[in-house]
Amino acid sequence: MRIAIVTESFPPDVNGVAHSVVRTAEHLVARGHEPLVIAPAPPGATRHDTTDFPYPVVRIPSVPMPRYQGFRLGVPTTPRLTGVLLDHRPDVVHLASPFVLGARAATLAVRHDLPTLAVYQTDVASYARAYRLSWGETAAWRRLREIHNSVGRTLAPSTRAAADLIANGVQRIWLWRRGVDAERFQPAKRSAELRARLAPNGELLVGYVGRLAPEKRVDLLAATAKLPGVRVVVAGDGPVRRQLVRALPEVDFLGVQQGEDLARLYASLDIFVHTGPHETFGQTVQEALASGVPVVAPAAGGPVDLVESGVTGLLVPPNDAGALAAAVAVLGADPARRAAYGEAARRAVRRRSWATVGDELIGHYEAVRAGSTSAAQLPAAS
C-alpha cells in the first residue's frame, strides 16, 4: 500500500507523536509498503528532506506555536499540500494527532474520497488550558470532533483517551496502543558508573523523562526532591526548563537524553516518576517499565492502562506532590518490593513490540481501505 502520513510533529522534534510516526514509517518500509511523511518544517529546513530517512519526507512551511516557541505548527497552504498528497496517490491517508496541518489534510482527503484514519495522541484541550490559548478547551474539542468524525476511524492509545473522545462526541473509535523497544530498554543496561555519578552517596535514584512544559507538572517533584536519601534527576527540555531549574534546586537537570544514553538512564533508576495528568498514553512510562523500573504515576490518562498499582508500580491522585513523594518513600524503604515490581514491569511490556503494533496498524489501514468503519467494543465505552 501507499500511505501518506500527515503529522503535526516530526524529528528533530522529541515527543511521542514524532517518535510514533518514525517507528510507524520504518515498519511500513520493512513490510514492503510505501509511506510518505508530510510534516512541518523545522527552522531553516528545506521543503524536501530525505537524507536521514528510508522514505520520502516533505516539509510544509511552519511557524512557532504561540507561548511555546520550540514547537512548530505547519502552515497548510492548500495548493502545496494538495499537490504533495495527490502526487503520492495514497491508498490510505494517516493523520497523526491532527489539529492544524492534519485538519487541512482531512478536508482534502474527504474532497478526493481518500480512505483516511486519524490517530488521537495529544490532549489539545488540556494544552489550551495550560498555555492559556485564546480559543480555549471548548473550541479545541469542537475542532477535534470535526476532524475525527470526518475520517473512517480514530485510533485511541488508551481506554482513558477513548473515554474522553466518546464523551466529546467522537465516533468510530478503536484502541491502538504504542510499541516499545524492549531490546533497547532493558534491565541489563543498568550502569554502576552512571549511578555513581548521579547518586555519589548511594542515594535512591528517582527520575523523570519527558518534555519540560506546563502540562507535564514537573514542579510536583519538589516534595520528592526533599526526601532524605533521595536524588531526583530530570531528562528533557522544554519551555519551562529555566523556571523549573530555579524552583527545584535539589534536582539534577540532565537535558535531552537519547539512544543508548537514555536506555542506561532508565535502567539505572530505582524508581521512575511520571507527573503529568494529561497523557493520552505515556511512552516514557512504558520505556521505564521495559527497563525493569517500578513507576509512580498519576491515576489519570494513559498511565492507568500501563501501571498496575501494587504490581508494577503505584498510582496516586493527580496533581498531588505529597502523594507522589509518599509513594516514592514507600518504595524507597522496601528494596524487595521495588525488585518485585521491576520484574513484573518488564514482563508486562516486553511483548509489546513496534512490529506487533505496526501490524495491527496495517490491519486498520486495510479495514479503512475496504470501507469498514464500525467501532470496536472498548472498555472505555462503558
XYZ file of N, CA, C and O in Angstrom, residues 212-358:
588
model
N 9.663 19.397 29.249
C 9.528 20.304 30.383
C 8.572 21.417 29.962
O 8.974 22.454 29.449
N 7.299 21.125 30.121
C 6.230 22.009 29.677
C 5.199 22.123 30.791
O 5.119 21.251 31.671
N 4.389 23.179 30.799
C 3.458 23.394 31.911
C 2.551 22.211 32.205
O 2.339 21.862 33.373
N 2.011 21.577 31.149
C 1.051 20.494 31.366
C 1.687 19.237 31.940
O 0.979 18.339 32.422
N 3.027 19.148 31.921
C 3.710 17.962 32.446
C 3.845 17.994 33.971
O 4.184 16.971 34.577
N 3.633 19.127 34.587
C 3.631 19.298 36.042
C 4.884 18.745 36.723
O 4.815 18.124 37.796
N 6.032 18.998 36.127
C 7.290 18.543 36.716
C 7.544 19.238 38.049
O 8.270 18.722 38.912
N 6.917 20.383 38.269
C 7.041 21.075 39.554
C 6.574 20.227 40.722
O 6.973 20.458 41.875
N 5.754 19.206 40.446
C 5.267 18.335 41.517
C 6.378 17.483 42.144
O 6.160 16.828 43.158
N 7.567 17.506 41.548
C 8.682 16.735 42.106
C 9.332 17.440 43.289
O 10.265 16.899 43.898
N 8.869 18.623 43.637
C 9.506 19.392 44.707
C 9.556 18.613 46.022
O 10.607 18.542 46.678
N 8.451 18.021 46.422
C 8.421 17.292 47.692
C 9.281 16.034 47.637
O 9.956 15.683 48.609
N 9.284 15.360 46.497
C 10.107 14.152 46.344
C 11.585 14.504 46.452
O 12.375 13.769 47.066
N 11.993 15.615 45.850
C 13.401 16.011 45.857
C 13.901 16.343 47.257
O 15.116 16.321 47.501
N 12.992 16.638 48.171
C 13.380 16.979 49.541
C 13.418 15.761 50.468
O 13.787 15.885 51.651
N 13.041 14.579 49.972
C 13.081 13.381 50.802
C 14.522 13.044 51.168
O 15.423 13.107 50.318
N 14.791 12.682 52.413
C 16.166 12.323 52.784
C 16.631 11.063 52.060
O 15.866 10.112 51.897
N 17.873 11.094 51.608
C 18.443 9.932 50.935
C 17.937 9.708 49.530
O 18.124 8.628 48.969
N 17.301 10.716 48.924
C 16.744 10.596 47.569
C 17.433 11.604 46.655
O 17.636 12.769 47.021
N 17.784 11.150 45.475
C 18.335 12.032 44.448
C 17.406 11.995 43.245
O 17.112 10.920 42.709
N 16.909 13.155 42.809
C 15.985 13.240 41.675
C 16.724 13.797 40.468
O 17.414 14.816 40.562
N 16.570 13.119 39.325
C 17.145 13.591 38.070
C 16.020 13.753 37.056
O 15.041 12.998 37.059
N 16.163 14.738 36.184
C 15.163 15.041 35.153
C 15.864 15.093 33.806
O 16.848 15.830 33.633
N 15.369 14.321 32.853
C 15.904 14.321 31.488
C 14.861 14.911 30.555
O 13.706 14.469 30.553
N 15.249 15.899 29.753
C 14.328 16.513 28.821
C 14.567 18.007 28.738
O 15.413 18.572 29.438
N 13.802 18.641 27.871
C 13.906 20.082 27.700
C 12.533 20.608 27.315
O 11.637 19.835 26.949
N 12.369 21.916 27.383
C 11.086 22.493 27.031
C 10.974 23.915 27.517
O 11.915 24.487 28.090
N 9.811 24.523 27.328
C 9.653 25.961 27.553
C 9.749 26.411 29.005
O 9.930 27.599 29.265
N 9.615 25.490 29.970
C 9.672 25.916 31.376
C 10.925 25.386 32.077
O 10.987 25.375 33.301
N 11.938 25.005 31.304
C 13.149 24.479 31.948
C 13.767 25.496 32.912
O 14.132 25.145 34.038
N 13.924 26.726 32.504
C 14.561 27.721 33.372
C 13.788 27.905 34.665
O 14.382 27.999 35.753
N 12.462 27.964 34.552
C 11.647 28.118 35.759
C 11.808 26.919 36.686
O 11.889 27.065 37.910
N 11.859 25.724 36.107
C 11.993 24.519 36.919
C 13.360 24.446 37.600
O 13.459 24.035 38.761
N 14.403 24.842 36.885
C 15.741 24.829 37.490
C 15.768 25.745 38.712
O 16.364 25.404 39.750
N 15.098 26.888 38.606
C 15.054 27.807 39.758
C 14.180 27.252 40.883
O 14.518 27.391 42.064
N 13.070 26.625 40.514
C 12.118 26.158 41.520
C 12.556 24.862 42.201
O 12.124 24.577 43.329
N 13.398 24.064 41.519
C 13.804 22.759 42.047
C 15.327 22.692 42.153
O 15.986 21.958 41.408
N 15.921 23.421 43.080
C 17.388 23.456 43.161
C 18.016 22.121 43.543
O 19.201 21.895 43.261
N 17.240 21.230 44.161
C 17.783 19.926 44.555
C 17.824 18.931 43.403
O 18.410 17.850 43.536
N 17.200 19.266 42.290
C 17.070 18.341 41.161
C 18.228 18.528 40.190
O 18.659 19.654 39.916
N 18.707 17.423 39.641
C 19.762 17.446 38.629
C 19.112 17.380 37.250
O 18.518 16.353 36.885
N 19.208 18.462 36.474
C 18.625 18.512 35.131
C 19.674 18.071 34.116
O 20.726 18.698 33.979
N 19.383 16.996 33.397
C 20.364 16.354 32.526
C 20.251 16.767 31.064
O 21.104 16.390 30.258
N 19.211 17.503 30.700
C 18.998 17.818 29.295
C 18.377 16.639 28.557
O 18.014 15.615 29.159
N 18.261 16.761 27.251
C 17.671 15.703 26.437
C 18.613 14.496 26.389
O 19.810 14.643 26.129
N 18.084 13.328 26.645
C 18.837 12.086 26.563
C 18.210 11.217 25.473
O 16.988 11.081 25.414
N 19.032 10.602 24.634
C 18.518 9.790 23.544
C 19.353 8.520 23.396
O 20.449 8.400 23.954
N 18.821 7.574 22.606
C 19.574 6.369 22.255
C 20.038 5.585 23.466
O 19.303 5.396 24.442
N 21.280 5.132 23.429
C 21.822 4.305 24.499
C 21.969 5.071 25.809
O 21.859 4.498 26.891
N 22.214 6.385 25.721
C 22.288 7.185 26.943
C 20.958 7.148 27.684
O 20.921 7.031 28.917
N 19.864 7.248 26.937
C 18.541 7.198 27.559
C 18.273 5.814 28.134
O 17.744 5.680 29.250
N 18.640 4.768 27.398
C 18.419 3.401 27.886
C 19.173 3.156 29.184
O 18.645 2.543 30.124
N 20.426 3.622 29.272
C 21.205 3.452 30.503
C 20.596 4.236 31.660
O 20.583 3.764 32.806
N 20.082 5.430 31.354
C 19.471 6.232 32.407
C 18.256 5.530 32.994
O 18.138 5.398 34.224
N 17.335 5.096 32.134
C 16.157 4.384 32.638
C 16.562 3.218 33.534
O 16.075 3.081 34.665
N 17.426 2.353 33.010
C 17.768 1.124 33.725
C 18.520 1.397 35.022
O 18.513 0.558 35.934
N 19.160 2.554 35.126
C 19.943 2.877 36.315
C 19.114 3.510 37.421
O 19.607 3.716 38.535
N 17.859 3.823 37.135
C 16.976 4.395 38.149
C 16.496 3.319 39.123
O 16.406 2.144 38.777
N 16.159 3.762 40.323
C 15.477 2.879 41.277
C 13.967 3.002 41.137
O 13.232 2.025 41.313
N 13.505 4.206 40.828
C 12.073 4.475 40.653
C 11.916 5.509 39.545
O 12.672 6.487 39.489
N 10.954 5.298 38.677
C 10.598 6.295 37.660
C 9.328 6.989 38.115
O 8.351 6.335 38.508
N 9.330 8.309 38.069
C 8.153 9.079 38.467
C 7.640 9.872 37.271
O 8.389 10.621 36.643
N 6.368 9.683 36.969
C 5.714 10.471 35.926
C 4.751 11.419 36.617
O 4.021 11.029 37.521
N 4.731 12.675 36.185
C 3.965 13.700 36.891
C 2.743 14.212 36.143
O 1.792 14.687 36.756
N 2.760 14.160 34.817
C 1.698 14.791 34.026
C 0.373 14.061 34.103
O 0.320 12.842 33.903
N -0.738 14.777 34.340
C -2.054 14.147 34.422
C -2.814 14.092 33.106
O -3.951 13.632 33.069
N -2.198 14.580 32.002
C -2.935 14.696 30.738
C -2.353 13.826 29.629
O -2.525 14.141 28.454
N -1.694 12.744 29.964
C -1.100 11.886 28.942
C -2.175 11.019 28.291
O -2.948 10.348 28.985
N -2.213 11.012 26.967
C -3.121 10.088 26.289
C -2.568 8.670 26.297
O -3.323 7.703 26.182
N -1.243 8.530 26.433
C -0.636 7.202 26.535
C 0.431 7.198 27.627
O 0.198 6.739 28.730
N 1.618 7.714 27.355
C 2.690 7.723 28.340
C 3.841 6.831 27.921
O 4.175 5.870 28.603
N 4.470 7.154 26.777
C 5.525 6.296 26.244
C 6.713 6.184 27.195
O 7.313 5.121 27.307
N 7.066 7.251 27.887
C 8.199 7.156 28.804
C 7.897 6.207 29.957
O 8.804 5.524 30.454
N 6.646 6.141 30.370
C 6.253 5.171 31.396
C 6.510 3.754 30.888
O 7.080 2.906 31.599
N 6.111 3.498 29.650
C 6.290 2.163 29.089
C 7.776 1.817 28.934
O 8.182 0.681 29.164
N 8.592 2.794 28.553
C 10.031 2.550 28.417
C 10.675 2.265 29.766
O 11.578 1.420 29.871
N 10.222 2.954 30.804
C 10.731 2.671 32.146
C 10.338 1.269 32.599
O 11.153 0.529 33.170
N 9.099 0.876 32.337
C 8.648 -0.475 32.687
C 9.486 -1.527 31.959
O 9.894 -2.532 32.556
N 9.741 -1.312 30.667
C 10.564 -2.252 29.910
C 11.971 -2.351 30.478
O 12.625 -3.392 30.370
N 12.438 -1.273 31.121
C 13.768 -1.244 31.712
C 13.806 -1.912 33.087
O 14.853 -1.924 33.738
N 12.668 -2.436 33.526
C 12.612 -3.119 34.813
C 12.576 -2.180 35.993
O 13.062 -2.517 37.075
N 11.973 -0.999 35.809
C 11.938 0.018 36.856
C 10.492 0.237 37.304
O 9.619 0.475 36.469
N 10.212 0.164 38.605
C 8.852 0.448 39.076
C 8.496 1.904 38.832
O 9.359 2.790 38.870
N 7.216 2.173 38.588
C 6.750 3.505 38.189
C 5.749 4.043 39.202
O 4.840 3.330 39.628
N 5.917 5.307 39.559
C 4.911 6.054 40.303
C 4.316 7.075 39.336
O 5.051 7.855 38.721
N 2.999 7.070 39.174
C 2.356 7.925 38.183
C 0.958 8.308 38.676
O 0.387 7.639 39.540
N 0.392 9.381 38.102
C -0.967 9.761 38.480
C -1.999 8.776 37.947
O -1.823 8.205 36.861
N -3.043 8.603 38.702
C -4.149 7.732 38.285
C -5.037 8.514 37.320
O -6.201 8.810 37.608
N -4.473 8.840 36.164
C -5.174 9.633 35.158
C -4.553 9.353 33.804
O -3.349 9.101 33.698
N -5.379 9.398 32.751
C -4.874 9.257 31.395
C -4.260 7.900 31.111
O -4.601 6.876 31.706
N -3.301 7.890 30.180
C -2.691 6.652 29.711
C -2.034 5.800 30.764
O -2.089 4.560 30.684
N -1.352 6.382 31.788
C -0.705 5.541 32.797
C -1.639 4.568 33.511
O -1.180 3.551 34.031
N -2.930 4.864 33.529
C -3.875 3.940 34.172
C -3.859 2.576 33.481
O -4.006 1.531 34.123
N -3.676 2.574 32.155
C -3.583 1.316 31.413
C -2.221 0.662 31.570
O -2.098 -0.565 31.464
N -1.179 1.455 31.792
C 0.187 0.944 31.758
C 0.678 0.451 33.111
O 1.455 -0.505 33.180
N 0.284 1.114 34.186
C 0.791 0.794 35.524
C -0.280 0.044 36.306
O -1.374 0.575 36.539
N 0.029 -1.176 36.710
C -0.870 -1.930 37.580
C -0.460 -1.636 39.019
O 0.555 -2.146 39.508
N -1.230 -0.801 39.680
C -0.848 -0.338 41.013
C -0.762 -1.507 41.987
O -1.671 -2.337 42.080
N 0.365 -1.576 42.686
C 0.605 -2.685 43.600
C 1.253 -3.881 42.947
O 1.528 -4.878 43.609
N 1.514 -3.791 41.635
C 2.147 -4.890 40.902
C 3.389 -4.399 40.142
O 4.474 -4.961 40.262
N 3.210 -3.354 39.344
C 4.341 -2.818 38.566
C 4.727 -1.405 39.028
O 5.666 -0.823 38.490
N 3.997 -0.863 39.976
C 4.260 0.474 40.478
C 3.105 0.935 41.332
O 2.307 0.118 41.802
N 2.987 2.245 41.508
C 1.921 2.809 42.318
C 1.267 3.967 41.577
O 1.962 4.832 41.026
N -0.062 3.991 41.563
C -0.829 5.106 41.017
C -1.297 5.979 42.172
O -1.746 5.473 43.205
N -1.184 7.295 41.984
C -1.514 8.236 43.051
C -2.484 9.282 42.507
O -2.634 9.431 41.290
N -3.151 10.031 43.382
C -4.059 11.080 42.901
C -3.315 12.096 42.036
O -2.185 12.475 42.350
N -3.927 12.549 40.945
C -3.268 13.529 40.063
C -3.004 14.856 40.769
O -3.740 15.240 41.695
N -1.951 15.534 40.341
C -1.621 16.886 40.804
C -1.394 16.965 42.315
O -1.651 17.992 42.933
N -0.886 15.889 42.890
C -0.680 15.823 44.334
C 0.792 15.537 44.614
O 1.229 14.380 44.596
N 1.573 16.590 44.882
C 3.009 16.432 45.116
C 3.279 15.569 46.345
O 4.223 14.766 46.367
N 2.456 15.732 47.383
C 2.634 14.943 48.596
C 2.417 13.466 48.365
O 3.144 12.622 48.905
N 1.414 13.137 47.544
C 1.137 11.729 47.256
C 2.272 11.104 46.454
O 2.643 9.944 46.682
N 2.829 11.852 45.496
C 3.983 11.359 44.742
C 5.145 11.056 45.672
O 5.767 9.988 45.611
N 5.455 12.005 46.556
C 6.577 11.829 47.477
C 6.330 10.660 48.425
O 7.255 9.877 48.724
N 5.102 10.517 48.902
C 4.796 9.426 49.815
C 4.966 8.067 49.137
O 5.482 7.113 49.740
N 4.538 7.966 47.884
C 4.691 6.706 47.153
C 6.169 6.378 46.936
O 6.592 5.225 47.064
N 6.966 7.396 46.599
C 8.407 7.177 46.435
C 9.017 6.725 47.751
O 9.859 5.812 47.793
N 8.607 7.332 48.854
C 9.134 6.949 50.169
C 8.794 5.511 50.512
O 9.635 4.775 51.054
N 7.571 5.095 50.199
C 7.160 3.715 50.475
C 8.031 2.730 49.705
O 8.543 1.751 50.264
N 8.203 2.970 48.412
C 9.024 2.069 47.610
C 10.502 2.176 47.973
O 11.234 1.178 47.950
N 10.934 3.385 48.321
C 12.326 3.573 48.680
C 12.724 2.798 49.920
O 13.887 2.374 50.044
N 11.778 2.591 50.804
C 12.063 1.887 52.056
C 11.997 0.372 51.918
O 12.281 -0.348 52.880
N 11.653 -0.120 50.743
C 11.425 -1.570 50.569
C 12.092 -2.069 49.283
O 11.439 -2.211 48.243
N 13.406 -2.361 49.330
C 14.120 -2.816 48.127
C 13.524 -4.086 47.513
O 13.506 -4.220 46.285
N 13.048 -4.999 48.359
C 12.477 -6.241 47.828
C 11.216 -5.947 47.019
O 10.982 -6.557 45.958
N 10.411 -5.030 47.497
C 9.191 -4.656 46.772
C 9.541 -3.987 45.443
O 8.923 -4.272 44.407
N 10.541 -3.110 45.465
C 10.973 -2.472 44.213
C 11.442 -3.521 43.204
O 11.130 -3.444 42.011
N 12.199 -4.492 43.680
C 12.705 -5.526 42.771
C 11.565 -6.342 42.181
O 11.556 -6.652 40.977
N 10.577 -6.696 43.012
C 9.438 -7.469 42.520
C 8.628 -6.672 41.506
O 8.210 -7.186 40.459
N 8.410 -5.387 41.795
C 7.676 -4.533 40.868
C 8.440 -4.405 39.554
O 7.849 -4.409 38.468
N 9.764 -4.263 39.642
C 10.565 -4.118 38.430
C 10.502 -5.348 37.547
O 10.401 -5.249 36.316
N 10.554 -6.522 38.152
C 10.456 -7.764 37.372
C 9.082 -7.882 36.720
O 8.963 -8.277 35.550
N 8.045 -7.548 37.460
C 6.690 -7.599 36.906
C 6.513 -6.560 35.797
O 5.825 -6.811 34.802
N 7.147 -5.405 35.956
C 7.061 -4.353 34.941
C 7.637 -4.830 33.624
O 7.030 -4.654 32.558
N 8.791 -5.451 33.691
C 9.431 -5.957 32.471
C 8.551 -7.010 31.794
O 8.358 -6.988 30.572
N 8.007 -7.917 32.572
C 7.141 -8.967 31.997
C 5.903 -8.366 31.339
O 5.423 -8.862 30.321
N 5.397 -7.280 31.913
C 4.125 -6.708 31.434
C 4.236 -6.104 30.048
O 3.241 -6.050 29.315
N 5.425 -5.627 29.657
C 5.511 -4.874 28.403
C 6.473 -5.461 27.373
O 6.508 -4.979 26.233
N 7.225 -6.477 27.718
C 8.295 -6.902 26.813
C 7.795 -7.454 25.483
O 8.554 -7.531 24.513
N 6.529 -7.857 25.401
C 5.999 -8.375 24.135
C 5.265 -7.311 23.322
O 4.738 -7.604 22.259
N 5.259 -6.082 23.793
C 4.578 -5.002 23.065
C 5.539 -4.377 22.059
O 5.889 -3.194 22.141
N 5.982 -5.150 21.104
C 6.979 -4.657 20.150
C 6.330 -3.705 19.147
O 5.118 -3.749 18.892
N 7.170 -2.867 18.534
C 6.680 -1.997 17.477
C 6.237 -2.806 16.259
O 5.332 -2.392 15.526
N 6.845 -3.965 16.054
C 6.411 -4.811 14.930
C 4.981 -5.293 15.147
O 4.160 -5.296 14.212
N 4.657 -5.675 16.379
C 3.304 -6.157 16.678
C 2.267 -5.056 16.483
O 1.250 -5.246 15.804
N 2.520 -3.881 17.067
C 1.529 -2.807 16.933
C 1.533 -2.237 15.519
O 0.495 -1.749 15.034
N 2.673 -2.329 14.836
C 2.720 -1.896 13.439
C 1.846 -2.759 12.547
O 1.157 -2.256 11.649
